[in-house]
mmCIF file of C-alpha atoms and ligand atoms in Angstrom:
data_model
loop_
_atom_site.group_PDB
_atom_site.id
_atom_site.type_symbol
_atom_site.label_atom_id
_atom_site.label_comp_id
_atom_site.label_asym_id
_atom_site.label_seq_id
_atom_site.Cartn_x
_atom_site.Cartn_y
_atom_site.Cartn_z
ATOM 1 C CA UNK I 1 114.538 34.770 21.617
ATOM 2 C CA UNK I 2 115.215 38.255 23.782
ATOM 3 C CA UNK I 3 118.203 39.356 25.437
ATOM 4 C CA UNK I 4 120.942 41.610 23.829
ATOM 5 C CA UNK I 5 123.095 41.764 20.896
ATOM 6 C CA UNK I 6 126.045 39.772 23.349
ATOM 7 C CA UNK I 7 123.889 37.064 25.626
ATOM 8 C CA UNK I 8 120.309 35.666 23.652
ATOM 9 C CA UNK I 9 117.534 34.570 26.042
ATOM 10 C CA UNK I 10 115.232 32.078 25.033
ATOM 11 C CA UNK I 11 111.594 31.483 25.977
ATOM 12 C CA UNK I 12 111.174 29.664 29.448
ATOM 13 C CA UNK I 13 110.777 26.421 27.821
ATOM 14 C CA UNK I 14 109.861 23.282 30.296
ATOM 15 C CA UNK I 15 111.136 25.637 33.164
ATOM 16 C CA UNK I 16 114.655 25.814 31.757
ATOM 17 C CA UNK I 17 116.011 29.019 30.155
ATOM 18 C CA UNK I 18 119.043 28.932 27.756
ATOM 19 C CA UNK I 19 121.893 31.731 27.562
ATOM 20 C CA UNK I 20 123.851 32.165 24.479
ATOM 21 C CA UNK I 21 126.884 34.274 25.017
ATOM 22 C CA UNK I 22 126.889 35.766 21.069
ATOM 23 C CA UNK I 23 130.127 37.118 20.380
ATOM 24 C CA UNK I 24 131.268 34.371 17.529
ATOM 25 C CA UNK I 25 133.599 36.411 15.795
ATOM 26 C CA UNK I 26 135.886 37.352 19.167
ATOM 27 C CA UNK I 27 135.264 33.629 19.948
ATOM 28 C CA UNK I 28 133.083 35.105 22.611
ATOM 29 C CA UNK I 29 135.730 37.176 24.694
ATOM 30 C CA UNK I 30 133.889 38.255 28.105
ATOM 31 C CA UNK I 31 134.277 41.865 27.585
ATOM 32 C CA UNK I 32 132.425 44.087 30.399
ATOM 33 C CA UNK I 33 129.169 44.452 28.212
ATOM 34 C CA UNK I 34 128.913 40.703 27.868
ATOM 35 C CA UNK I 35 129.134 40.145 31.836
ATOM 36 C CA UNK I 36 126.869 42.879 32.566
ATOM 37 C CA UNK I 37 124.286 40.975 30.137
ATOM 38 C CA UNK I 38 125.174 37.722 31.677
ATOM 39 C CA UNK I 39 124.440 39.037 34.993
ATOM 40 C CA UNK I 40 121.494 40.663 34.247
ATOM 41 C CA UNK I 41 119.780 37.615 31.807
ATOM 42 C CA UNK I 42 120.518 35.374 35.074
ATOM 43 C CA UNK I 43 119.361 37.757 37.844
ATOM 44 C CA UNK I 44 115.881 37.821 35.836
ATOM 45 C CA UNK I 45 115.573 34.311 35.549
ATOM 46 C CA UNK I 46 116.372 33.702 39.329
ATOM 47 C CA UNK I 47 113.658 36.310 40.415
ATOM 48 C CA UNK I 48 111.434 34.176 37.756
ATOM 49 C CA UNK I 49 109.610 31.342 40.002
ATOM 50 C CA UNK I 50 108.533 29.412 36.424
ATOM 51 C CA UNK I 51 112.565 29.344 36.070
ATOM 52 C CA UNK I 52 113.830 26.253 37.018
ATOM 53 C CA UNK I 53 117.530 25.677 35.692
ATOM 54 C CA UNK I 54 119.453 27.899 33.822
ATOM 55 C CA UNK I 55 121.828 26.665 30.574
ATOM 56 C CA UNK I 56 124.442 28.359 29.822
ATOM 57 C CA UNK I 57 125.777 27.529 26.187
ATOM 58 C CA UNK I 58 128.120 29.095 23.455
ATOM 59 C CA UNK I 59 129.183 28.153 19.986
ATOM 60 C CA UNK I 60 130.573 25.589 18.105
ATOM 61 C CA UNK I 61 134.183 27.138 18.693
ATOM 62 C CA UNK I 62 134.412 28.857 21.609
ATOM 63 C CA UNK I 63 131.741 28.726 24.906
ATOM 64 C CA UNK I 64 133.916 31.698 25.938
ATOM 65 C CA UNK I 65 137.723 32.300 25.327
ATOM 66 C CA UNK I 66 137.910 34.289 28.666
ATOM 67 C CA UNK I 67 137.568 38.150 28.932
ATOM 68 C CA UNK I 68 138.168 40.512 26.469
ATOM 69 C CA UNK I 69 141.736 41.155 26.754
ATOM 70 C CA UNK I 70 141.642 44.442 24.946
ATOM 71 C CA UNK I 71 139.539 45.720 27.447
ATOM 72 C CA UNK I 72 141.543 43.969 30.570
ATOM 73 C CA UNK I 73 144.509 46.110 28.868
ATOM 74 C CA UNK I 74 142.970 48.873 30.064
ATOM 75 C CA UNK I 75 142.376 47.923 33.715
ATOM 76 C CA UNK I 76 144.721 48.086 36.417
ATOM 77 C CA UNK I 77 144.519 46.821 39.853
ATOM 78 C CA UNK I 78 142.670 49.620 40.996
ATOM 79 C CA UNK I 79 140.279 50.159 38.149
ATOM 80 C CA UNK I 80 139.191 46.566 39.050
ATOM 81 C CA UNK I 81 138.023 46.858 42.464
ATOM 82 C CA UNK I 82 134.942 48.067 42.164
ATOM 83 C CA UNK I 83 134.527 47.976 38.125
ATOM 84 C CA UNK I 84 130.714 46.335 36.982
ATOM 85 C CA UNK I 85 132.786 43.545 35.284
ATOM 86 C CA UNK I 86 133.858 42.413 39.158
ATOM 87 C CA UNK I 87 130.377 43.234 40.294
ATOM 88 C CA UNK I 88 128.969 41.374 37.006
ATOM 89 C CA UNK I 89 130.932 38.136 38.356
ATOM 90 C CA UNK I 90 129.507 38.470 42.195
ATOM 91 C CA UNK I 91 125.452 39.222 40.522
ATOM 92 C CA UNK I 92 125.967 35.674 38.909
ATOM 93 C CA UNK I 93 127.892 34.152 42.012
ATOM 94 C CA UNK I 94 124.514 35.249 43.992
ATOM 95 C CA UNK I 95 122.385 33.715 41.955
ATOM 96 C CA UNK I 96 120.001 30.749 43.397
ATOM 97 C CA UNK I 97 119.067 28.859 40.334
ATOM 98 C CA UNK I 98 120.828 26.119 39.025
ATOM 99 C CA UNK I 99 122.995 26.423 35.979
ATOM 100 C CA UNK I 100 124.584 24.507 33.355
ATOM 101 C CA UNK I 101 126.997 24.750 31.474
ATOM 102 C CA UNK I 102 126.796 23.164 27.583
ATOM 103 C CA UNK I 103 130.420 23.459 26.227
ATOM 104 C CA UNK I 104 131.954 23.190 23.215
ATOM 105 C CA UNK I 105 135.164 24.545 21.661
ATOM 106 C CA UNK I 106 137.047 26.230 23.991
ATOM 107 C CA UNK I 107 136.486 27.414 27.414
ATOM 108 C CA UNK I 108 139.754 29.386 28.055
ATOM 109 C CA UNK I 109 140.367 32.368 31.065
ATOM 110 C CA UNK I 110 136.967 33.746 32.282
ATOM 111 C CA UNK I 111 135.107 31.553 30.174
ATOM 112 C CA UNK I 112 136.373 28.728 31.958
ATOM 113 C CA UNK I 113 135.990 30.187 35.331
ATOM 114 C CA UNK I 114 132.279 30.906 34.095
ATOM 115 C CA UNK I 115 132.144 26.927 33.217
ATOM 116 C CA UNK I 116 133.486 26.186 36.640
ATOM 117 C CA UNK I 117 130.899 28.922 38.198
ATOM 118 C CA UNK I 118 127.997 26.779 36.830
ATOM 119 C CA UNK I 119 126.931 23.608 39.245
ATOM 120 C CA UNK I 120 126.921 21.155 36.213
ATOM 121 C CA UNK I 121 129.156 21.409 33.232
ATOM 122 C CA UNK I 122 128.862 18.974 29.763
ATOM 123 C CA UNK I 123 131.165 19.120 27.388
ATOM 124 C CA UNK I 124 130.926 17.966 23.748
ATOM 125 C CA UNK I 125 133.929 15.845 22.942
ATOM 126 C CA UNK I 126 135.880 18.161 21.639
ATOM 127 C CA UNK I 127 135.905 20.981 24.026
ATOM 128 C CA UNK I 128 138.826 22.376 25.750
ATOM 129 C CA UNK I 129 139.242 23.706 28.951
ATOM 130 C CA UNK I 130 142.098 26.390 30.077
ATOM 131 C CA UNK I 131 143.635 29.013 32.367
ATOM 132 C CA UNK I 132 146.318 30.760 29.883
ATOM 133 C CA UNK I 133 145.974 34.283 31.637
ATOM 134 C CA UNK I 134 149.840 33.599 32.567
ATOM 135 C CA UNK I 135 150.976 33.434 29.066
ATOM 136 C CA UNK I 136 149.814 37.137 29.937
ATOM 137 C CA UNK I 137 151.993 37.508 32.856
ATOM 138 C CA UNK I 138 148.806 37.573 34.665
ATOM 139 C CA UNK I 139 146.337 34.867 36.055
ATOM 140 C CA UNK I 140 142.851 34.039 37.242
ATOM 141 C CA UNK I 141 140.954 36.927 39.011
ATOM 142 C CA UNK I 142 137.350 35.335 38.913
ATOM 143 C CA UNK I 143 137.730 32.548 41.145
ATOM 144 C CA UNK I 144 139.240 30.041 39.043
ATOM 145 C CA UNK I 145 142.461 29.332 41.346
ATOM 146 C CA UNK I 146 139.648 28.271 44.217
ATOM 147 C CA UNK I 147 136.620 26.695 42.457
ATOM 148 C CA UNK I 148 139.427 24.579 39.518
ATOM 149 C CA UNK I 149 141.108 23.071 43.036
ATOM 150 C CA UNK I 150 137.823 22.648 44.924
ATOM 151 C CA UNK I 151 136.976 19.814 41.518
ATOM 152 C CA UNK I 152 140.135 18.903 39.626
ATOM 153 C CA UNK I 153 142.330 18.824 43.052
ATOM 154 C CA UNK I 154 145.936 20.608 43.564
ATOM 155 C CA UNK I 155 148.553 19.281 40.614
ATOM 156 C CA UNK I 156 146.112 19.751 38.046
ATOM 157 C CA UNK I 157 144.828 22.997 39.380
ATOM 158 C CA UNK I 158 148.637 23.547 39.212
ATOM 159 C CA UNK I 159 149.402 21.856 36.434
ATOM 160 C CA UNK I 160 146.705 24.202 34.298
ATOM 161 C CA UNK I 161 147.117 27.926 36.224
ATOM 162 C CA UNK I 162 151.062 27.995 36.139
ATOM 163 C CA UNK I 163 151.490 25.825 32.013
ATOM 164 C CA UNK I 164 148.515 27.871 30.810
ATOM 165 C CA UNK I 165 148.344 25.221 28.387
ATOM 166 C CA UNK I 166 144.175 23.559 28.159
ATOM 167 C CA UNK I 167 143.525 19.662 28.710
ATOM 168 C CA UNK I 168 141.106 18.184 26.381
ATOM 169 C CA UNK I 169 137.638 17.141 27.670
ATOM 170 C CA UNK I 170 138.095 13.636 28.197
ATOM 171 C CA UNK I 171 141.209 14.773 30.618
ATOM 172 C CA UNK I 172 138.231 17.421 32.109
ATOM 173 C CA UNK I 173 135.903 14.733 32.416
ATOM 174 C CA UNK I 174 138.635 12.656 34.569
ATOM 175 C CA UNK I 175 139.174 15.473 36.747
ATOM 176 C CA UNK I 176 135.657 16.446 37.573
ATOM 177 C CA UNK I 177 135.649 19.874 35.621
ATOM 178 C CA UNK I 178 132.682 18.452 33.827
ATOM 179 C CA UNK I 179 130.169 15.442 34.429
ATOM 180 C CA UNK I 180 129.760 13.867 31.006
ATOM 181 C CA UNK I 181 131.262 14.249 27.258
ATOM 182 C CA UNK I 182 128.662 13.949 24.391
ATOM 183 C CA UNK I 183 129.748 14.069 20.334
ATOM 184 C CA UNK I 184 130.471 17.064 19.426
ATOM 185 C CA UNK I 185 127.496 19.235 18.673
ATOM 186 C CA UNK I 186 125.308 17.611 21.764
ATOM 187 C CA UNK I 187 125.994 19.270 24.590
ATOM 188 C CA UNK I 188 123.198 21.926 24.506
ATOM 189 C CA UNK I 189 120.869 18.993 23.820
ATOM 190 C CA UNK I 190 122.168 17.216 26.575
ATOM 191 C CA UNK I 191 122.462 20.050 28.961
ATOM 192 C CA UNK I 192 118.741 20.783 28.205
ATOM 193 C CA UNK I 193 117.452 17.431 29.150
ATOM 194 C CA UNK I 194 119.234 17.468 32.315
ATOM 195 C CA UNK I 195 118.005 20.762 33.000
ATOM 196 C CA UNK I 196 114.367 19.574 32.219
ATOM 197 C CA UNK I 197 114.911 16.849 34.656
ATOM 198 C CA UNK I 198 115.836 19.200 37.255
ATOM 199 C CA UNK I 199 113.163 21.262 36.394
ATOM 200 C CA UNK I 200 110.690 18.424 37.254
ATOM 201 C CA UNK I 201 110.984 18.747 40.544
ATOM 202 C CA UNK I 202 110.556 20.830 43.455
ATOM 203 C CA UNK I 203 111.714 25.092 42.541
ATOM 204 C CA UNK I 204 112.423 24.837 47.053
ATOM 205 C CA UNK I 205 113.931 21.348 46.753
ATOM 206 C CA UNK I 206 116.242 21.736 43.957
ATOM 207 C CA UNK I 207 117.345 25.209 45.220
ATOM 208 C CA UNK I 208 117.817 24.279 48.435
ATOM 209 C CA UNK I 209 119.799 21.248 47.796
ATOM 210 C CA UNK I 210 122.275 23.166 45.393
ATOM 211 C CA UNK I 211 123.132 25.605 48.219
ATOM 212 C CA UNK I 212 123.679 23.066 50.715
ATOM 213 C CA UNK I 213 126.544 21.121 47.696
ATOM 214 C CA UNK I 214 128.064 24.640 47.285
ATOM 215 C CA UNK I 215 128.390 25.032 50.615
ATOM 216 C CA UNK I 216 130.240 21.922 50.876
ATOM 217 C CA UNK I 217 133.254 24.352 48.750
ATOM 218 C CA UNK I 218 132.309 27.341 51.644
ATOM 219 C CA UNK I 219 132.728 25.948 55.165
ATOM 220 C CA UNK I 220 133.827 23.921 57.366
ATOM 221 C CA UNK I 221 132.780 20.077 57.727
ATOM 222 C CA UNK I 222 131.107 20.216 60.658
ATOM 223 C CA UNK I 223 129.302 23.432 59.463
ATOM 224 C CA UNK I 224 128.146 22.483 55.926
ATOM 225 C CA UNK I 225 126.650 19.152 57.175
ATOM 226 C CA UNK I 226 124.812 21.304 59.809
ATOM 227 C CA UNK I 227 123.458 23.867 56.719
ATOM 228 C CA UNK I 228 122.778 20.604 55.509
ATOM 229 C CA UNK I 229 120.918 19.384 58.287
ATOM 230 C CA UNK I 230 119.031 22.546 58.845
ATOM 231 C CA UNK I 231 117.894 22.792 54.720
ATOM 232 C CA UNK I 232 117.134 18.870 55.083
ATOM 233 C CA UNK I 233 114.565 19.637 58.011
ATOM 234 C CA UNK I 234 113.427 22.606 56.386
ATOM 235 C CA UNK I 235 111.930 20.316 53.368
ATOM 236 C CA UNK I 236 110.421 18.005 55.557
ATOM 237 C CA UNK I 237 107.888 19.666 56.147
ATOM 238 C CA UNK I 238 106.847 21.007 53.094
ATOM 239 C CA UNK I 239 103.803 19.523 51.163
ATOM 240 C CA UNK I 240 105.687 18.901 48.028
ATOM 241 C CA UNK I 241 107.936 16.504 49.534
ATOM 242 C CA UNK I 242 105.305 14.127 51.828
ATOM 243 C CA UNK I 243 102.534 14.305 49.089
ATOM 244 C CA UNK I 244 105.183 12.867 46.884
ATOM 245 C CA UNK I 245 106.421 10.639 49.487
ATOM 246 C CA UNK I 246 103.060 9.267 49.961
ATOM 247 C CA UNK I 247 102.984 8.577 46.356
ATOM 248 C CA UNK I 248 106.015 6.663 46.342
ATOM 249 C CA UNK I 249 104.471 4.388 49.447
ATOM 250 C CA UNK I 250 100.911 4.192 47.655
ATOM 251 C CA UNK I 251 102.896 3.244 44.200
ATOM 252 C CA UNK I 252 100.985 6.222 42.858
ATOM 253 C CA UNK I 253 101.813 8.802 40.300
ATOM 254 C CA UNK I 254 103.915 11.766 41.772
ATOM 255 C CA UNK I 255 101.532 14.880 42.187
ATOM 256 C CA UNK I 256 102.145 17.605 39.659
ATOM 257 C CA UNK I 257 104.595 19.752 40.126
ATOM 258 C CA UNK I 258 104.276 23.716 40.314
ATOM 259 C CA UNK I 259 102.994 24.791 36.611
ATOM 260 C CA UNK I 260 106.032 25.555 34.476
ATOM 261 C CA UNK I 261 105.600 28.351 32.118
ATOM 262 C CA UNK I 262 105.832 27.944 28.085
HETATM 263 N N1 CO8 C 1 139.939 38.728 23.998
HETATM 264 C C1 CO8 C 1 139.753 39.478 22.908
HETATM 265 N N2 CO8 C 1 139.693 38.985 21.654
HETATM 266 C C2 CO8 C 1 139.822 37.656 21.522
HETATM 267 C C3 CO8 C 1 140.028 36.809 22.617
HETATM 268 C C4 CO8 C 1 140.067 37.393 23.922
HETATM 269 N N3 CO8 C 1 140.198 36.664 25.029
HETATM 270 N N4 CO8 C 1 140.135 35.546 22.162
HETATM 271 C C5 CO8 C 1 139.992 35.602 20.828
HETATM 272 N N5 CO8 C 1 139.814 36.874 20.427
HETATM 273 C C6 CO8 C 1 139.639 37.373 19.070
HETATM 274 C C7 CO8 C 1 140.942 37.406 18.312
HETATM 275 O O1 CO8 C 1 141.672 38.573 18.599
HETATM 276 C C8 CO8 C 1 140.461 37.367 16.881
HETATM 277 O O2 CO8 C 1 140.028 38.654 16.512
HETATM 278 P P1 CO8 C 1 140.281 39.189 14.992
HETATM 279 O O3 CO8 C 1 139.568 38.221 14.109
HETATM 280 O O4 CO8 C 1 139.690 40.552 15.030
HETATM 281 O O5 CO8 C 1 141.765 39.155 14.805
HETATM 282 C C9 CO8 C 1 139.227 36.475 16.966
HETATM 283 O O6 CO8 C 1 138.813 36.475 18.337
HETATM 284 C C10 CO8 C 1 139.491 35.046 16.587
HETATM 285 O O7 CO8 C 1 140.608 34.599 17.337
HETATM 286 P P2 CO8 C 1 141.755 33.702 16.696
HETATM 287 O O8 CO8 C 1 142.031 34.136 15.292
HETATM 288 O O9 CO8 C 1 142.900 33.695 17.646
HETATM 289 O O10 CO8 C 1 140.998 32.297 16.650
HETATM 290 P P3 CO8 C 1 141.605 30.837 16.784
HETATM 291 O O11 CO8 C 1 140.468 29.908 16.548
HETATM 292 O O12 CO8 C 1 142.842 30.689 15.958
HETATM 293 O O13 CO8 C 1 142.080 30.730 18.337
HETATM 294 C C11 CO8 C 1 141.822 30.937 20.704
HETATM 295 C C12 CO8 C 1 141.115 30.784 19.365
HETATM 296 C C13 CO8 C 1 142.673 29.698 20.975
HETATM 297 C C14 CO8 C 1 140.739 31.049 21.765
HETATM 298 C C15 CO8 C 1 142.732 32.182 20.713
HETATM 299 O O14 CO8 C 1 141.991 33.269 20.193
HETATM 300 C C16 CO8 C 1 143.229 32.571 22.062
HETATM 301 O O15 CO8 C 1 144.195 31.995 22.567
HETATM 302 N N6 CO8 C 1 142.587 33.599 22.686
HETATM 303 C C17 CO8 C 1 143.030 34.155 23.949
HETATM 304 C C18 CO8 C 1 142.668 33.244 25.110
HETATM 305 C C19 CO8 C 1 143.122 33.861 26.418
HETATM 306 O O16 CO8 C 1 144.275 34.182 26.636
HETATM 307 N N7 CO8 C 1 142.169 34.023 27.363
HETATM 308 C C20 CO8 C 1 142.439 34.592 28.670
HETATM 309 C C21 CO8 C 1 142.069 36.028 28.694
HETATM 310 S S1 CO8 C 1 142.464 36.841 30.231
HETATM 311 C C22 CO8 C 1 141.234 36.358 31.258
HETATM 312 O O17 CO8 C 1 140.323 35.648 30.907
HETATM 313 C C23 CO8 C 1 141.314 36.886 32.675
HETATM 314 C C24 CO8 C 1 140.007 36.653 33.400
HETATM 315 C C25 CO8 C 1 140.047 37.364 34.702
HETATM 316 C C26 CO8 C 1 138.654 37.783 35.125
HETATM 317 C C27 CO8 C 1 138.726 38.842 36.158
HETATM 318 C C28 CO8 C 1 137.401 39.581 36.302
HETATM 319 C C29 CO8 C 1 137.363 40.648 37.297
#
């Protein structure tokens, strides 16, 4: 285990990495040192080729009960613009590598807009999910209006920016925030295992492919299925995908993948 006093790195294990925002006793409040970590730990392991999904994971009670509002005191509008915290959130935006998000306790403010910046979320079962910033008189700032009605649609989007109040996780699970609820206490475990099935394949494929979802939340129709089209075409011809092709016709083992690093 490396990192820093706020975010833990593990080894590269299997080609998955695991993040452990480390601020139990402010239920791990985002404040700006945390983000700047967070950015940092996730820039490495994109530039890291034996790096093949990130996980993203908490503590029992909180994954991350949104920024530190002690330091958000302190900011105005201004202060923001160009602040690392806001450049912290577009580092990790940037990122190529898949992520997941393991989640347990609560996911509240920031944290939750860092659970809905990941490209998988699970949730143990009893998790909850939340924008209260306007119990603050303020509201999300990290992307949380957009990416919350890009998966759980407008009245719930609604429904959770302008109560404040959280919906438990089978309610998230309904609403596509996350993909699957585990017992409490399983979501790392299950987050890993998905990871290390993503990691199985392709580093090109599986990066590829995840830009061409996301941009399903950027553009246009007509203009995501031609991304599409154009990353589609762009694997065809790579070994990886006819040796393994080949496989599958000659009911042969799939080659090995690129080496994964311990
Ligand atoms: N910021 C700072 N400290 C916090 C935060 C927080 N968000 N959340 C909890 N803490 C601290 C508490 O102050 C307390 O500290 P202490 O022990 O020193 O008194 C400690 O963590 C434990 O908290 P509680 O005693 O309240 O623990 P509970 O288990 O009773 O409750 C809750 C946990 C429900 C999470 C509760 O603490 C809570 O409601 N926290 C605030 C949640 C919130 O409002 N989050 C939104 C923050 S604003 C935001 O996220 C805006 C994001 C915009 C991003 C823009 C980027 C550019």
């Amino acid at each position: 285990m490396t990192g820093t006093r706020d975010v833990l790195v593990s080894a590269c294990v299997d080609g998955v990495v695991t993040l452990t925002i480390n601020r139990p006793a402010a239920r791990n409040a985002l404040r700006h040192q945390t983000m700047g970590d967070l950015a940092d730990a996730i820039e490495a392991a994109d530039a890291d080729a034996s790096v093949r999904c990130v996980v993203l994971a908490g503590n029992a009670k909180a994954f991350a009960a949104g920024a530190d509002i002690a330091e958000m005191l302190e900011l105005d509008g201004p202060a923001l613009v160009q602040h690392p915290r806001t450049i912290a959130w577009q580092r990790i935006w940037a990122t190529g590598c898949p992520m997941i998000a393991a989640v347990e306790g609560v996911a509240f403010g920031g944290g939750h807009e860092l659970v809905l910046s990941c490209d998988i979320a699970i949730a143990g079962e009893a998790a909850r999910f939340g924008q209260p910033e306007i119990t603050l008189g303020w509201m999300p700032g990290a992307g949380g209006t957009q990416r919350l009605a890009r998966s759980a649609g407008k009245s719930m989007t609604m429904q959770m920016v302008l109560t404040g109040d959280p919906i438990d996780a089978p309610t998230a699970l309904r609403v596509g925030i996350v993909s699957e609820i585990v017992p409490a206490g399983g979501a790392l475990e299950r987050a890993t295992a998905i990871a290390r099935r993503i990691a199985l394949h392709p580093r090109a494929a599986t990066r590829l492919a995840r830009q061409a979802v996301l941009n399903a939340f950027e553009t246009p129709l007509s203009d995501g299925v031609r991304a599409e089209q154009a990353a589609f075409r762009a694997l065809a011809s790579s070994d990886e995908r006819n040796a393994r092709m080949r496989a599958f016709l000659h009911r042969a083992a799939p080659p090995p993948g690129e080496p994964s690093t311990e």
